[in-house]
Amino acid sequence: MASAGKKKRISNVTNTQPSNNGAGSSSGTVGDGQVSGFVEGSIIRITMQNFLTYDHSIVHPGPNLNMIVGANGTGKSSIVCAICLGLAGKTAILGRGDKVGLYVKRGCNKGSVEIVLHKAKGNLVINREIHVENNQSTWLLNGKHSSQKTVEEEVKALQIQVSNLCQFLPQEKVGEFAKMTKIELLEATEKSVGPPEMYEFHCELKTFRTKERELENVCKEKASALEKFKQRNERNKHDVERYYEKKRHLDNIKMLEKKKPWVEYETARKELEGVKKSREDAKKQLKTVRESQAPMLKKIQHIDSQLRPIENQMKDKTVSIREASQKCKQKQDQLDRKHREIEDIKQAFSLKQTEAADRQKRISNTRRMIDDLRAELANVGDQSDVTPRINAVNAELRRIQEEKAKMEGEKADMRREKDNLNGECRLLKNRLRSLDDMMKIKEEKLRGRSKDTYAAVQWLRQNKHIFSGNVYEPMMLVISVRNPNHAKYVENHIPFNDLRAFVFQKREDMEKFMMEVRDSQNLRVNSVFAPEESCATRAPSRPIESLKRFGFFAYLRELFDAPEEVMSYLCNQYKVHDVPVGTDQTKAMIKTVIEEPYLKVLYTAEEKYSLKKSFYSGKTSTSNSAVRPSQYLTMAVDAEEKCQLEEQIRTAEKSMQAIDVQMSTMQERTAKLDHCDNELRAQKKGLSEMKGKKRQLEQKISTKQDSLRQMEQGGIDLQKAEEETKAQISAVNSQKVAIVAEFMAHMKLRAKLSMEKVYMALETVGMTAEKTKLETDCREGSAELRVLEQACAMLEQRKARLLEMCKGLMRRAREICNMDPGESAVPPDLHTAFSQLPDTMDEIDAMLNEERSRAECFTGLSENVVDEYNRREQEIKNLEKELDEKSNALKTYRQNISEAKERWLNPLKQLVEQINDKFSDFFRSMQCAGEVDLHSENEEEYDKYGIRIRVKFRSSTQLHELTAHHQSGGERSVSTMLYLMALQELNRCPFRVVDEINQGMDPVNERRVFDIVVRTACKETTSQYFFITPKLLQNLQYADEMTVLCVHNGPHMLPPNKWDEKAFTRRCLRRKGK
């Protein structure tokens, strides 16, 4: 076998054995010049300098199938990374480190990748130098400095798409191919195998369709608005005509209102002249009447002067009479008071008589009661002594009180104990409620990320009884991180697909669960079952104490709690018991740490390190990535604590129930004791009453005798009291006689004054009668005078009012007609108009009322209606013009869509049909079934078109769509590989890369797929193909067109300059001959 380009020997190694890495190939060595068999854009040479596991290595791939074979950790995927980064690919495509500086070999400041691409007019050499310090790259294009954008344009021109999973499928992205949606798969296929213009036509169609929808909406809106405007103007047309009719009536009203002040002024002026003449005549008559009434007025004044003194004297008499009446009333009041005083004296004597009779009755009653008490006392004296019986009752009462006090103490203790238990129970329930709230938050996060998993959790909680073994909800709900700051390590170590996976103790329970939720309910969920032999307590490779000098403080398993089956699965699958977690100190000592044995994965404060040790060289390769912040496990819920809380709550509630039962029993006992106590107290009361009855009777007899003596000694002398009463009444009568004498004197004075007042009143009446007669005669003559005075006043007022009215009417007429203040004649233009109108106020008012009535008939009209009508007419014209333009544009877009659809859809259908033929043939050759079709729910929605892959691997099942959940990992790998092979002969891309896609396949499928790959990728019409695998099955069929690149490294490898391919071939032949 001929030797391919080999890696230089490392000049500065730290281990005792020299370390040499190389890449071997079954093809001959090729240079960078023009070669045959390579398609445009194929890779001729790859050179890596200080890149990942390589110091310096050159790879010369063949033009067809390139099998890159080597053990894990030898550097196969490093070649894939070199192809991606060397062709300006993003680090996210590789799924490894997110910084390009991480791809430089550890300990070096910079590294480089150089790729030579085949071109008919001269090969294209791309060189990328990566600097660790600033995480930047410098680019050379054919030896000249260039920019990344220029390199990307050159790569794109050769139809190389490292971001397209249909062309470039790295190891970390194999699982994502099945996760691609139908739409994403169609776009990737168009870019990969379709004509260059196919994807452009597709994008153009989607753009046209978007604009078509926009134009359709615009046309609908314009047409709707146009129709509404027309309908609205049609409705308003009659209103506009009525508006102009109303305006004509309003103009007539305005002209009538202008003439009306002039007519009013002329009428008022004529009336003013008549009033002036009438006023002068009234003044002459008034003067004549006043001269005839002067003598009578003088005589009336003389009578008034005589009446005034008499009236004053009458007033004085009235005051004196009032004073005399007031004194009479006072004396009458004094007599009434003396009458009442005599009545009080008589009533007091009557009360003394009644009191004396009552005292005699009380004395009789008291003597009878004393006799009765003496008789009862005689009967009580013969009864025996009851003191011993009372003492016995007192002793029993003390015993009952002591027992009750003891029971009250016990009840108080029980109440305190119950209160303590109740408080403890409340605290436990509050803690349990807080844990439930935290669990709800975690459930909401789960529902936000995976609604199907959340629905499956709800179903499991309702149907947990149907399973025979333990079943656990998704790990993210049952895992409880002890310190929230450490949650990020657990989340970075356990993939989310397992964090949302259900854990089963028994496999049959898992199959029953998946049949229900996945097959019946069509929910996308993950499930795993724990190992039969528990791994939860498996010991780590070495104690954590031996690693603490590097800053490690615990293994990953010690950072969280989980049920035994969950912990057993994680220990078995992800070795959480053997993954140490360190600090910034660990980061500082990382070069020393990675040399420690038994470490495969470790964590520093902010980074994850994965270590792989070569089986050949013993060298350790490392990769690191940043630790992502925690999203789901920060809210830690301790399931064990929750169970303990629930058990403590149940225990406390049982204890409180027991206390309630004891207190109920003691309450019944207390009631019985209270009943006995009441009976004994009643018995004691009866005995005490019996003992003290004799003493009470003696005291009562003594008390009654004292009362009898007091009543007999306190008697009243009625005869003496009667004499005193008579003496008091006689004294009061003497006082009454004096008061009556004074009363009579005042009465006589009042009578005298009244007579004098009467005489004066008679004299006044005569004089008043004469005055009245004179006033009547004068009043008859004054009626005409008052009438004339009123007439004069009214005429004067009317004159002034008419004068002001004329001035006001003239001002108003000038203002209405817009005349100057000095003008008094009607303007000529108005005079002509006024001549056609009535000349009297009645006719003008009648015409005004008629015009106003007609104008008021036109209600609900305004000038805005006319303005809006005219404006809308203009808008209708504008809308009709815009609608025509948009309709024409829509027709143009629909024509463009029809043409673009014809250019895109027919070739696409043919392309998908070709892919389907190849894909179906490949599956039939494997005794399976598969098909590829173009899927669309609506033919007009071009952004919803997609490629659907449906497969079945067992004859008893139906075709199922390829998804990330329905098929197993191996089935997805086979389907992905065969789809890529179906694209191979159609592929317009210069090369394809597939990294370790056969890892999940069973041997039978792997052999079948390998045969298909060799048969398809080695045809002359196909492009270059890179197939990376760590192992190959025995007795596989190979083709002469394929190239096998064997990647080796280790301390016993020959240096590249000592490699002799011919000697290697001779040795192989000798071994085969033996």
Short mmCIF file of C-alpha atoms in Angstrom, two decimals, residues 103 245 378 393 485 594 697-698 796 870 889 964 984:
data_model
loop_
_atom_site.label_atom_id
_atom_site.label_comp_id
_atom_site.label_asym_id
_atom_site.label_seq_id
_atom_site.Cartn_x
_atom_site.Cartn_y
_atom_site.Cartn_z
CA TYR A 103 -9.70 23.90 18.04
CA GLU A 245 -83.34 73.83 -0.86
CA ALA A 378 -91.34 24.97 120.16
CA VAL A 393 -70.70 15.70 103.12
CA ASN A 485 -25.51 26.87 42.35
CA ILE A 594 -5.86 15.76 32.76
CA LEU A 697 -86.44 31.59 114.64
CA GLU A 698 -85.10 33.07 117.92
CA GLU A 796 -93.92 110.31 29.13
CA ASN A 870 -67.86 66.37 -2.31
CA ALA A 889 -50.38 44.48 -10.43
CA ALA A 964 -36.69 11.95 16.25
CA GLN A 984 -25.42 10.90 -4.05
#
